[in-house]
PDB file of C-alpha atoms in Angstrom:
ATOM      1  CA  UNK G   2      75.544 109.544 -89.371  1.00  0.00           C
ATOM      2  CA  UNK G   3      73.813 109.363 -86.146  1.00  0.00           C
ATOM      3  CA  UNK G   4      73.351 106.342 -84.351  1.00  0.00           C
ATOM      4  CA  UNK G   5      69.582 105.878 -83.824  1.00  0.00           C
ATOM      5  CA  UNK G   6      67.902 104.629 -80.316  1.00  0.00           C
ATOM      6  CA  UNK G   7      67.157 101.071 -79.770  1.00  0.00           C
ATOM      7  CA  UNK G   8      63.360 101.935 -79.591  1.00  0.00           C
ATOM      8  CA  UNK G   9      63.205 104.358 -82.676  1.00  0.00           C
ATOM      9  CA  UNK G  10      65.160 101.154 -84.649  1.00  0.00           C
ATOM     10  CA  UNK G  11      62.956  98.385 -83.040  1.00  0.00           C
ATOM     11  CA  UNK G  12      59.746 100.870 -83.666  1.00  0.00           C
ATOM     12  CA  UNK G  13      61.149 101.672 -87.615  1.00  0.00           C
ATOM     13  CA  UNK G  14      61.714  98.187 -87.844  1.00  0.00           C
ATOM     14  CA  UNK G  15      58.013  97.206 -86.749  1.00  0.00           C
ATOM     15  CA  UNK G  16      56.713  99.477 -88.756  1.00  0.00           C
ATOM     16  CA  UNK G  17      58.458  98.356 -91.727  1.00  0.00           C
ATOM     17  CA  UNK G  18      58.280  94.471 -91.136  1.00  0.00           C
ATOM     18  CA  UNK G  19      54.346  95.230 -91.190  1.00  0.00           C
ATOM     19  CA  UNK G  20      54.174  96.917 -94.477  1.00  0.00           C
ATOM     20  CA  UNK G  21      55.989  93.565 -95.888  1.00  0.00           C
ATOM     21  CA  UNK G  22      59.280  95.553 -96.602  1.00  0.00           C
ATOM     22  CA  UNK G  23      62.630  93.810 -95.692  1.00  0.00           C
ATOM     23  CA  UNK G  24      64.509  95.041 -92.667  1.00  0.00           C
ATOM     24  CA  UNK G  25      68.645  94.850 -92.447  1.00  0.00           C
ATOM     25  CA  UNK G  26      70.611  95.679 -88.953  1.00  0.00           C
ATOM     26  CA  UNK G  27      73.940  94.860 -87.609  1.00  0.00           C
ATOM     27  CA  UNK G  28      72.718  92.062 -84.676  1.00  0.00           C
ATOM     28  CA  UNK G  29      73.940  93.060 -80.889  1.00  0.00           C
ATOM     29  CA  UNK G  30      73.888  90.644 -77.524  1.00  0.00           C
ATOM     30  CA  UNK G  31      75.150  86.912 -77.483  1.00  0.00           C
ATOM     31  CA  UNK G  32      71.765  84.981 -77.245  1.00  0.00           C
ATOM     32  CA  UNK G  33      71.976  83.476 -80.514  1.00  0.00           C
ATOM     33  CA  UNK G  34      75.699  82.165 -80.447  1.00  0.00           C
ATOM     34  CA  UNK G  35      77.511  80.517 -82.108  1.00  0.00           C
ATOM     35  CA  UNK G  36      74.618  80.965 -84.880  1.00  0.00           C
ATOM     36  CA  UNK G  37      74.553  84.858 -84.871  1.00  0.00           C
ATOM     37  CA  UNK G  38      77.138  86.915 -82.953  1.00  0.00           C
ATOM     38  CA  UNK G  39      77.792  90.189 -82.150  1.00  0.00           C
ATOM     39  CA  UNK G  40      78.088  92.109 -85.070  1.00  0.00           C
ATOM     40  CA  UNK G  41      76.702  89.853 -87.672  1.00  0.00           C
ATOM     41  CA  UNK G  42      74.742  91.418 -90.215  1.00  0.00           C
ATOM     42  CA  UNK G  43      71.154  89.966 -90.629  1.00  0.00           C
ATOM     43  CA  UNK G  44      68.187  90.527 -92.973  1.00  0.00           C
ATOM     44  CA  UNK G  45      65.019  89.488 -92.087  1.00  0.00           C
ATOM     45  CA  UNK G  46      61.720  89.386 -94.349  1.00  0.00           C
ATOM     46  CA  UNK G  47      58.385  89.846 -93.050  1.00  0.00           C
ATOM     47  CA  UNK G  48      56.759  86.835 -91.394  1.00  0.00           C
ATOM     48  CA  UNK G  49      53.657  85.975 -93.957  1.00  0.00           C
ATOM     49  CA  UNK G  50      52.893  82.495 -92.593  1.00  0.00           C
ATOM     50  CA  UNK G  51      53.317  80.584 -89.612  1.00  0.00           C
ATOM     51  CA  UNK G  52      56.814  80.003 -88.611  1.00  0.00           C
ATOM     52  CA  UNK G  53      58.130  76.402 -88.657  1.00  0.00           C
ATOM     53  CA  UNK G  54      60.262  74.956 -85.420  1.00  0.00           C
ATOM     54  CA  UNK G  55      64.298  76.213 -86.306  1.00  0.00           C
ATOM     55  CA  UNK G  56      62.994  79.567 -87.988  1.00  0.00           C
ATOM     56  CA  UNK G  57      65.022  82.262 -86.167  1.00  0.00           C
ATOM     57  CA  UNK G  58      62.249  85.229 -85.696  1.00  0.00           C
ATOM     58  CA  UNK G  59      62.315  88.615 -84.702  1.00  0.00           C
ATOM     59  CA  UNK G  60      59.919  89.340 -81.630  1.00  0.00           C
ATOM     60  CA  UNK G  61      58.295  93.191 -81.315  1.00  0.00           C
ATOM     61  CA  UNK G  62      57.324  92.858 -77.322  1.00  0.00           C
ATOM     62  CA  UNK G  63      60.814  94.293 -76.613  1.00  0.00           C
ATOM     63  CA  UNK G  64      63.163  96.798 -77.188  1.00  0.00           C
ATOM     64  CA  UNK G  65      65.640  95.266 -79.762  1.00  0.00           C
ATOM     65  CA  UNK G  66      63.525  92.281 -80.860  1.00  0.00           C
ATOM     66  CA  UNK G  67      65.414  89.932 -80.095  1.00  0.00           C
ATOM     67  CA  UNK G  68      66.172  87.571 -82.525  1.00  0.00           C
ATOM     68  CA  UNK G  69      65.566  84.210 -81.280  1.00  0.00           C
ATOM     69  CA  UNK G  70      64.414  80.906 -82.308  1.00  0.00           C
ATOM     70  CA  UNK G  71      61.575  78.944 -82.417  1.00  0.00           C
ATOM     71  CA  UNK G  72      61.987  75.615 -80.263  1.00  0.00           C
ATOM     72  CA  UNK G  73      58.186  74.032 -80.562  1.00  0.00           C
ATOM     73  CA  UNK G  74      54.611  74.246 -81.591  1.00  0.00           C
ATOM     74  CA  UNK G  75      52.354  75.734 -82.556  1.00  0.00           C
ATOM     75  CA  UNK G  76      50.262  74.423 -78.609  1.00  0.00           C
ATOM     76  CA  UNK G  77      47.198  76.569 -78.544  1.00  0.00           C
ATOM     77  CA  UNK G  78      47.953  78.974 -81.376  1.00  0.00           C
ATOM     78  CA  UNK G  79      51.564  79.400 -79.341  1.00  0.00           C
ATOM     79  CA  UNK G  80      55.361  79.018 -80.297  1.00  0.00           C
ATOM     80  CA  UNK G  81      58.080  78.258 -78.112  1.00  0.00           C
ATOM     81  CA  UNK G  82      61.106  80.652 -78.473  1.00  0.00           C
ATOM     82  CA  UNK G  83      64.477  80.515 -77.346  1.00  0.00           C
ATOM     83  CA  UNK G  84      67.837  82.147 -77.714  1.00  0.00           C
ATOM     84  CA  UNK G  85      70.084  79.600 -78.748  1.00  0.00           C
ATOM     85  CA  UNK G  86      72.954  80.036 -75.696  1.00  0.00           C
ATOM     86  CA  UNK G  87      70.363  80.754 -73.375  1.00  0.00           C
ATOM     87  CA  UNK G  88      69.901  78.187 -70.467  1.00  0.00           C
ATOM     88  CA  UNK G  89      66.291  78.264 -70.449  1.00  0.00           C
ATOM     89  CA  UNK G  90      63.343  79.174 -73.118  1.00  0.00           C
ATOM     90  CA  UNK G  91      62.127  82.632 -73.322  1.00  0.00           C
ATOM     91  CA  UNK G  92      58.346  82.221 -73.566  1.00  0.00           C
ATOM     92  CA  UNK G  93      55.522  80.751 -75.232  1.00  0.00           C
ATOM     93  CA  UNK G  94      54.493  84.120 -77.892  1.00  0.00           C
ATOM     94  CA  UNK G  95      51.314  83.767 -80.623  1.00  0.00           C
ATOM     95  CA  UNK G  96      52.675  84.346 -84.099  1.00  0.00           C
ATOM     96  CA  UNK G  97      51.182  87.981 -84.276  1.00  0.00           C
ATOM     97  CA  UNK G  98      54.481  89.024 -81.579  1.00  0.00           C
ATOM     98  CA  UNK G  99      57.122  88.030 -84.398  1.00  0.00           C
ATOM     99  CA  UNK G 100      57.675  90.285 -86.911  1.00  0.00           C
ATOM    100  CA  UNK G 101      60.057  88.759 -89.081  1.00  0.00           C
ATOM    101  CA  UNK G 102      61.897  85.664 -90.252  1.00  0.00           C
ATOM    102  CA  UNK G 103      65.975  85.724 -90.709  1.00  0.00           C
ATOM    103  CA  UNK G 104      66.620  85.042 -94.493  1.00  0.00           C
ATOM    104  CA  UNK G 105      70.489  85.566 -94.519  1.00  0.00           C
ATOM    105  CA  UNK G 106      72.861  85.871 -92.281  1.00  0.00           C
ATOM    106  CA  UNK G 107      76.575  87.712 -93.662  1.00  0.00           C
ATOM    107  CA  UNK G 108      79.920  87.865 -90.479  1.00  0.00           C
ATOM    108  CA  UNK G 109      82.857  89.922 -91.997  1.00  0.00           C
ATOM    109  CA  UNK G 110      81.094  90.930 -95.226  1.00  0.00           C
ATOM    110  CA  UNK G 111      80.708  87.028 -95.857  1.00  0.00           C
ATOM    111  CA  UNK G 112      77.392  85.237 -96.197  1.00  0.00           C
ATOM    112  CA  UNK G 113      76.647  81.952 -93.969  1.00  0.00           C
ATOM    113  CA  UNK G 114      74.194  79.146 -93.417  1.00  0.00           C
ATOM    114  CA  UNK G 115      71.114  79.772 -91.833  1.00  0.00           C
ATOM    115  CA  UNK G 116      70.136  76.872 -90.484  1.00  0.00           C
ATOM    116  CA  UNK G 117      66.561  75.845 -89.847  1.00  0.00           C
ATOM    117  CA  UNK G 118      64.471  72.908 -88.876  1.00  0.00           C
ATOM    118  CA  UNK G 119      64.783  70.522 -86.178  1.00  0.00           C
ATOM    119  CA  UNK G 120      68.295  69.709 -86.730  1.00  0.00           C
ATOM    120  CA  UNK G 121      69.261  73.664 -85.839  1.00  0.00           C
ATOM    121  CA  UNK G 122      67.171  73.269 -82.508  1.00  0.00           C
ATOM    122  CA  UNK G 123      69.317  70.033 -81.392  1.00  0.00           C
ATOM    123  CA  UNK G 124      72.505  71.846 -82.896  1.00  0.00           C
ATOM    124  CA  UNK G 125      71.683  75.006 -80.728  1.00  0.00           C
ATOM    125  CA  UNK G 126      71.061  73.250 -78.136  1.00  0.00           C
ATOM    126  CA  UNK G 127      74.127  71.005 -77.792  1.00  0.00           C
ATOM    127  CA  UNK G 128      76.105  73.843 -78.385  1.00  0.00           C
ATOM    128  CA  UNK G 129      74.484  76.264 -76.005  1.00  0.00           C
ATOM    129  CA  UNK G 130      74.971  73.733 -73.156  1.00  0.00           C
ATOM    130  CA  UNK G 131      78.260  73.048 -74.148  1.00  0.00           C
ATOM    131  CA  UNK G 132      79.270  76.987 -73.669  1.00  0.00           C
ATOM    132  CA  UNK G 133      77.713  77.246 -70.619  1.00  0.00           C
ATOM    133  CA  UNK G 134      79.296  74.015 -69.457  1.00  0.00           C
ATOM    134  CA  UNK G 135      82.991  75.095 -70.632  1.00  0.00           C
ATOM    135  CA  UNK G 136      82.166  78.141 -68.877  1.00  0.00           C
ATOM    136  CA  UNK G 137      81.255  76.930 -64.940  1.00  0.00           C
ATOM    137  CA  UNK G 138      84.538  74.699 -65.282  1.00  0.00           C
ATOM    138  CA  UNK G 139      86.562  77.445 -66.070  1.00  0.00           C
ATOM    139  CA  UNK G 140      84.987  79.708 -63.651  1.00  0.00           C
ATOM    140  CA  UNK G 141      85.288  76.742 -61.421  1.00  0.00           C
ATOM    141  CA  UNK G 142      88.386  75.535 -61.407  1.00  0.00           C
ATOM    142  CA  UNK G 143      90.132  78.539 -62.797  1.00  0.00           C
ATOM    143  CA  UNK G 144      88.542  80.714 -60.708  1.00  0.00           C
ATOM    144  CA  UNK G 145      86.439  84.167 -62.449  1.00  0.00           C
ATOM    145  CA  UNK G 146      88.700  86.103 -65.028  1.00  0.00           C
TER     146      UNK G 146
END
């Protein structure tokens, strides 16, 4: 099998999200720690209503989505997204920019919680800060490994 580019996936995955067909991918990058990591397999449905604050979306304005979650609104037909170990929030995007909604979530073959709601916001957030926090000490007084 050949592994496919990240804009042919994203574009295939577009394409499919739109005509309200199910999408599955092995997730890459770190942004949604500890919720989804690196290699966690995620399936996503296509987004049919407005998203509610905790939904983790997929977002089509760049290459491999990203998956990220949404942190607030709607404000003026906006949502507030945000990678859940990110330090800040990505943007403010309408609801026509996400594609999809995560549905289930599987690490090592086994299926997990997806969380949603406020409670996964606060969660994400605690958690993110946390990580980063752990991580200037060590680089701090450990020195960079």
């Amino acid at each position: 099998m050949l592994p496919l580019d990240a804009a042919i996936t994203a574009s295939l995955s577009n394409e499919l999200l739109a005509k309200g067909e199910s999408i599955q991918f092995v997730a890459r990058g770190q942004s949604m720690w500890p919720f989804i990591i690196d290699g966690d397999t995620v399936l996503l449905e296509p987004l049919v209503h407005q998203p509610c604050v905790g939904d983790v979306v997929l977002l089509k304005k760049t290459e491999t989505g990203p998956l990220h979650r949404v942190v607030a609104g709607p404000h003026q037909g906006r949502f507030r997204v945000w990678g859940d170990a990110l330090p800040r929030p990505d943007a403010w995007v309408r609801a026509d920019e996400m594609l999809g909604r995560l549905v289930r979530r599987q690490r090592d073959g086994v299926d997990k919680t997806v969380y949603g709601g406020f409670q996964a916001v606060l969660m994400a957030r605690v958690l993110g800060t946390s990580r980063r926090f752990i991580s200037k000490i060590k680089r701090g007084f450990l020195g960079s490994r």
